[in-house]
Amino acid sequence: MPAEPGPVRHVLVLGGTTEARRLAEALEAAPYRVTTSLAGRVGAPVLPPGETRIGGFGGPDGLAAWIRAHGISHLVDATHPFAERMSFNAARAAALSGIPLLALRRPGWAAGPGDDWHFTDSLAGAAALLPGLGERVFLTTGRMGLHHFAHLTEPWFLVRSVDAPGPPAPPRLEVLLARGPFTLDDERQLLARHRIDVLVTKDSGGCATAPKLTAAREAGIPVVVVRRPPVPAGVAEAASVEAARDWLATHPT
Ligand code: NAP
């Protein structure tokens, strides 16, 4: 007699990243049912396979209620390393609903020989560092925190984001609407074409946007790196999609 199939496990992936999409792809086959949740910030998101839902849950209590109402058995926080609030909400909601939680977090970037990196803890800190470092800024920290740079009237900014930023913004500004991944050649050409002399980035990690760091090193351009925010204590972590899939396989309910 063939063995009875086990129960389908319903995984809720908190998404908004390439890793979240890749995890949904990796779990497409049984015994998983996958629902990916997106915040709804991006106008035309690239949707993963499986089910999707869009919009906030209403804090950790709302997320815990949603988990219970939809029979979620496992929660994976695959949000961006800078989505600080959602990671804390996930930890609280998993505790409230008594289901296992995994944080899928790509490792941060590390400076190598030839890099001229200047670390700071916040976008406001990055803005404070800029006047001493350059006059033509490539700002790759996303459209949401642009207001932190709005008071800087001297430097010229090239802002790259998926959707157009709104005010307040620095007065000397060009917007480049683009979605990664970006190639090293693209980044080299972009730095040269716009005569960029300083780059600002979050320590997002991953491959999709790392070539800008290589291009900056080659061009001898300083990089302002915003450190990652804190993460909730006591949450299991996986650094790759494969490790997350293994964790799920070894954590039946
Ligand atoms: P955040 O500050 O940590 O979260 C703010 C609120 O947005 C949360 O309290 C939650 O609302 C809602 N939210 C966030 N992620 C959600 C998700 N995956 N599904 C449903 N609701 C979500 O997050 P953020 O920095 O604004 O980022 C929003 C989304 O963009 C995240 O999904 C993240 O993965 C993605 N993203 C962020 C960055 C970045 O630099 N921050 C970069 C690339 C992509 P409720 O409390 O109402 O549930």
mmCIF file of N, CA, C and O and ligand atoms in Angstrom, residues 13-17 37-39 41 53-60 63 78-80 82-87 89 141 144 202, ligand 1:
data_model
loop_
_atom_site.group_PDB
_atom_site.id
_atom_site.type_symbol
_atom_site.label_atom_id
_atom_site.label_comp_id
_atom_site.label_asym_id
_atom_site.label_seq_id
_atom_site.Cartn_x
_atom_site.Cartn_y
_atom_site.Cartn_z
ATOM 1 N N VAL A 13 4.634 33.614 3.117
ATOM 2 C CA VAL A 13 5.911 34.275 2.872
ATOM 3 C C VAL A 13 5.674 35.784 2.858
ATOM 4 O O VAL A 13 4.901 36.280 2.030
ATOM 5 N N LEU A 14 6.303 36.487 3.781
ATOM 6 C CA LEU A 14 6.239 37.956 3.753
ATOM 7 C C LEU A 14 7.277 38.413 2.756
ATOM 8 O O LEU A 14 8.478 38.204 2.955
ATOM 9 N N GLY A 15 6.839 39.008 1.669
ATOM 10 C CA GLY A 15 7.708 39.184 0.509
ATOM 11 C C GLY A 15 8.108 40.617 0.213
ATOM 12 O O GLY A 15 8.223 41.443 1.103
ATOM 13 N N GLY A 16 8.314 40.850 -1.083
ATOM 14 C CA GLY A 16 8.792 42.166 -1.533
ATOM 15 C C GLY A 16 10.256 42.113 -1.931
ATOM 16 O O GLY A 16 10.878 43.156 -2.118
ATOM 17 N N THR A 17 10.794 40.903 -2.057
ATOM 18 C CA THR A 17 12.208 40.733 -2.413
ATOM 19 C C THR A 17 12.340 39.632 -3.474
ATOM 20 O O THR A 17 11.434 38.808 -3.649
ATOM 21 N N SER A 37 2.785 37.475 0.680
ATOM 22 C CA SER A 37 2.167 38.753 1.032
ATOM 23 C C SER A 37 3.069 39.907 0.616
ATOM 24 O O SER A 37 4.264 39.905 0.905
ATOM 25 N N LEU A 38 2.481 40.887 -0.057
ATOM 26 C CA LEU A 38 3.230 42.080 -0.464
ATOM 27 C C LEU A 38 2.615 43.298 0.208
ATOM 28 O O LEU A 38 1.396 43.350 0.425
ATOM 29 N N ALA A 39 3.454 44.279 0.503
ATOM 30 C CA ALA A 39 2.967 45.471 1.198
ATOM 31 C C ALA A 39 2.102 46.338 0.281
ATOM 32 O O ALA A 39 1.241 47.076 0.749
ATOM 33 N N ARG A 41 3.581 48.533 -2.002
ATOM 34 C CA ARG A 41 4.292 49.798 -2.246
ATOM 35 C C ARG A 41 4.569 50.029 -3.732
ATOM 36 O O ARG A 41 4.583 51.146 -4.199
ATOM 37 N N ARG A 53 -1.398 37.966 -1.711
ATOM 38 C CA ARG A 53 -2.296 38.945 -1.107
ATOM 39 C C ARG A 53 -1.500 40.244 -0.975
ATOM 40 O O ARG A 53 -0.271 40.204 -0.845
ATOM 41 N N ILE A 54 -2.198 41.371 -1.017
ATOM 42 C CA ILE A 54 -1.487 42.645 -1.031
ATOM 43 C C ILE A 54 -2.072 43.596 0.011
ATOM 44 O O ILE A 54 -3.296 43.724 0.128
ATOM 45 N N GLY A 55 -1.171 44.242 0.777
ATOM 46 C CA GLY A 55 -1.588 45.246 1.761
ATOM 47 C C GLY A 55 -1.248 44.819 3.170
ATOM 48 O O GLY A 55 -1.023 43.633 3.439
ATOM 49 N N GLY A 56 -1.191 45.808 4.080
ATOM 50 C CA GLY A 56 -0.843 45.548 5.477
ATOM 51 C C GLY A 56 -1.909 44.693 6.168
ATOM 52 O O GLY A 56 -3.043 44.576 5.700
ATOM 53 N N PHE A 57 -1.507 44.126 7.316
ATOM 54 C CA PHE A 57 -2.399 43.254 8.076
ATOM 55 C C PHE A 57 -3.036 44.004 9.256
ATOM 56 O O PHE A 57 -3.933 43.481 9.898
ATOM 57 N N GLY A 58 -2.491 45.189 9.553
ATOM 58 C CA GLY A 58 -2.959 45.900 10.734
ATOM 59 C C GLY A 58 -2.159 45.506 11.969
ATOM 60 O O GLY A 58 -2.752 45.180 13.007
ATOM 61 N N GLY A 59 -0.826 45.523 11.832
ATOM 62 C CA GLY A 59 0.046 45.242 12.978
ATOM 63 C C GLY A 59 0.138 43.767 13.288
ATOM 64 O O GLY A 59 -0.477 42.926 12.611
ATOM 65 N N PRO A 60 0.904 43.412 14.357
ATOM 66 C CA PRO A 60 1.108 41.999 14.703
ATOM 67 C C PRO A 60 -0.176 41.270 15.056
ATOM 68 O O PRO A 60 -0.342 40.093 14.706
ATOM 69 N N LEU A 63 -1.866 40.418 11.826
ATOM 70 C CA LEU A 63 -1.149 39.333 11.141
ATOM 71 C C LEU A 63 -1.449 37.989 11.812
ATOM 72 O O LEU A 63 -1.710 36.981 11.140
ATOM 73 N N ALA A 78 10.542 37.030 4.593
ATOM 74 C CA ALA A 78 11.519 37.238 3.510
ATOM 75 C C ALA A 78 11.457 38.686 3.041
ATOM 76 O O ALA A 78 11.701 38.978 1.873
ATOM 77 N N THR A 79 11.111 39.581 3.959
ATOM 78 C CA THR A 79 11.076 41.005 3.591
ATOM 79 C C THR A 79 12.502 41.528 3.440
ATOM 80 O O THR A 79 13.478 40.878 3.843
ATOM 81 N N HIS A 80 12.601 42.706 2.890
ATOM 82 C CA HIS A 80 13.899 43.352 2.680
ATOM 83 C C HIS A 80 14.567 43.608 4.037
ATOM 84 O O HIS A 80 13.874 43.889 5.025
ATOM 85 N N PHE A 82 15.780 46.025 5.254
ATOM 86 C CA PHE A 82 15.445 47.337 5.834
ATOM 87 C C PHE A 82 13.961 47.477 6.171
ATOM 88 O O PHE A 82 13.528 48.539 6.602
ATOM 89 N N ALA A 83 13.188 46.413 5.989
ATOM 90 C CA ALA A 83 11.773 46.438 6.382
ATOM 91 C C ALA A 83 11.690 46.054 7.861
ATOM 92 O O ALA A 83 11.224 44.976 8.226
ATOM 93 N N GLU A 84 12.136 46.948 8.702
ATOM 94 C CA GLU A 84 12.353 46.657 10.126
ATOM 95 C C GLU A 84 11.042 46.352 10.851
ATOM 96 O O GLU A 84 10.955 45.412 11.634
ATOM 97 N N ARG A 85 10.039 47.172 10.591
ATOM 98 C CA ARG A 85 8.799 47.013 11.357
ATOM 99 C C ARG A 85 8.169 45.651 11.085
ATOM 100 O O ARG A 85 7.706 44.965 11.994
ATOM 101 N N MET A 86 8.164 45.256 9.813
ATOM 102 C CA MET A 86 7.493 43.996 9.466
ATOM 103 C C MET A 86 8.198 42.801 10.104
ATOM 104 O O MET A 86 7.546 41.828 10.497
ATOM 105 N N SER A 87 9.523 42.855 10.222
ATOM 106 C CA SER A 87 10.243 41.737 10.847
ATOM 107 C C SER A 87 9.858 41.594 12.326
ATOM 108 O O SER A 87 9.702 40.477 12.829
ATOM 109 N N ASN A 89 6.972 42.686 13.570
ATOM 110 C CA ASN A 89 5.567 42.230 13.548
ATOM 111 C C ASN A 89 5.493 40.717 13.359
ATOM 112 O O ASN A 89 4.681 40.026 13.994
ATOM 113 N N THR A 141 18.968 54.430 -2.554
ATOM 114 C CA THR A 141 18.337 53.969 -1.315
ATOM 115 C C THR A 141 16.813 53.916 -1.429
ATOM 116 O O THR A 141 16.134 53.713 -0.426
ATOM 117 N N MET A 144 11.482 56.106 -0.860
ATOM 118 C CA MET A 144 10.768 56.405 0.380
ATOM 119 C C MET A 144 11.500 57.397 1.295
ATOM 120 O O MET A 144 10.876 58.237 1.908
ATOM 121 N N LYS A 202 21.965 51.441 0.724
ATOM 122 C CA LYS A 202 21.725 50.665 1.941
ATOM 123 C C LYS A 202 22.534 49.383 1.835
ATOM 124 O O LYS A 202 22.814 48.922 0.719
HETATM 125 P P1 NAP B 1 8.184 48.185 7.098
HETATM 126 O O1 NAP B 1 8.495 49.598 7.426
HETATM 127 O O2 NAP B 1 8.889 47.123 7.835
HETATM 128 O O3 NAP B 1 6.633 47.908 7.247
HETATM 129 C C1 NAP B 1 5.659 48.927 7.365
HETATM 130 C C2 NAP B 1 4.302 48.287 7.281
HETATM 131 O O4 NAP B 1 4.055 47.834 5.946
HETATM 132 C C3 NAP B 1 4.150 47.050 8.150
HETATM 133 O O5 NAP B 1 3.851 47.398 9.485
HETATM 134 C C4 NAP B 1 3.043 46.315 7.436
HETATM 135 O O6 NAP B 1 1.778 46.895 7.715
HETATM 136 C C5 NAP B 1 3.323 46.621 5.982
HETATM 137 N N1 NAP B 1 4.123 45.580 5.326
HETATM 138 C C6 NAP B 1 5.469 45.533 5.156
HETATM 139 N N2 NAP B 1 5.827 44.449 4.473
HETATM 140 C C7 NAP B 1 4.695 43.775 4.209
HETATM 141 C C8 NAP B 1 4.394 42.569 3.507
HETATM 142 N N3 NAP B 1 5.374 41.849 2.921
HETATM 143 N N4 NAP B 1 3.089 42.180 3.435
HETATM 144 C C9 NAP B 1 2.098 42.925 4.005
HETATM 145 N N5 NAP B 1 2.320 44.075 4.658
HETATM 146 C C10 NAP B 1 3.595 44.496 4.749
HETATM 147 O O7 NAP B 1 8.387 47.930 5.531
HETATM 148 P P2 NAP B 1 8.949 48.893 4.370
HETATM 149 O O8 NAP B 1 10.376 49.191 4.640
HETATM 150 O O9 NAP B 1 7.956 49.999 4.182
HETATM 151 O O10 NAP B 1 8.875 47.885 3.138
HETATM 152 C C11 NAP B 1 7.627 47.539 2.569
HETATM 153 C C12 NAP B 1 7.841 46.365 1.634
HETATM 154 O O11 NAP B 1 8.784 46.714 0.620
HETATM 155 C C13 NAP B 1 8.368 45.123 2.330
HETATM 156 O O12 NAP B 1 7.558 44.038 1.951
HETATM 157 C C14 NAP B 1 9.797 44.963 1.842
HETATM 158 O O13 NAP B 1 10.155 43.621 1.654
HETATM 159 C C15 NAP B 1 9.787 45.733 0.521
HETATM 160 N N6 NAP B 1 11.065 46.425 0.275
HETATM 161 C C16 NAP B 1 11.528 47.302 1.197
HETATM 162 C C17 NAP B 1 12.735 47.941 0.957
HETATM 163 C C18 NAP B 1 13.335 48.893 1.967
HETATM 164 O O14 NAP B 1 14.441 49.406 1.713
HETATM 165 N N7 NAP B 1 12.684 49.140 3.100
HETATM 166 C C19 NAP B 1 13.448 47.689 -0.225
HETATM 167 C C20 NAP B 1 12.921 46.783 -1.158
HETATM 168 C C21 NAP B 1 11.716 46.155 -0.889
HETATM 169 P P3 NAP B 1 0.813 46.270 8.852
HETATM 170 O O15 NAP B 1 1.459 46.608 10.162
HETATM 171 O O16 NAP B 1 -0.489 46.971 8.617
HETATM 172 O O17 NAP B 1 0.720 44.794 8.615
#
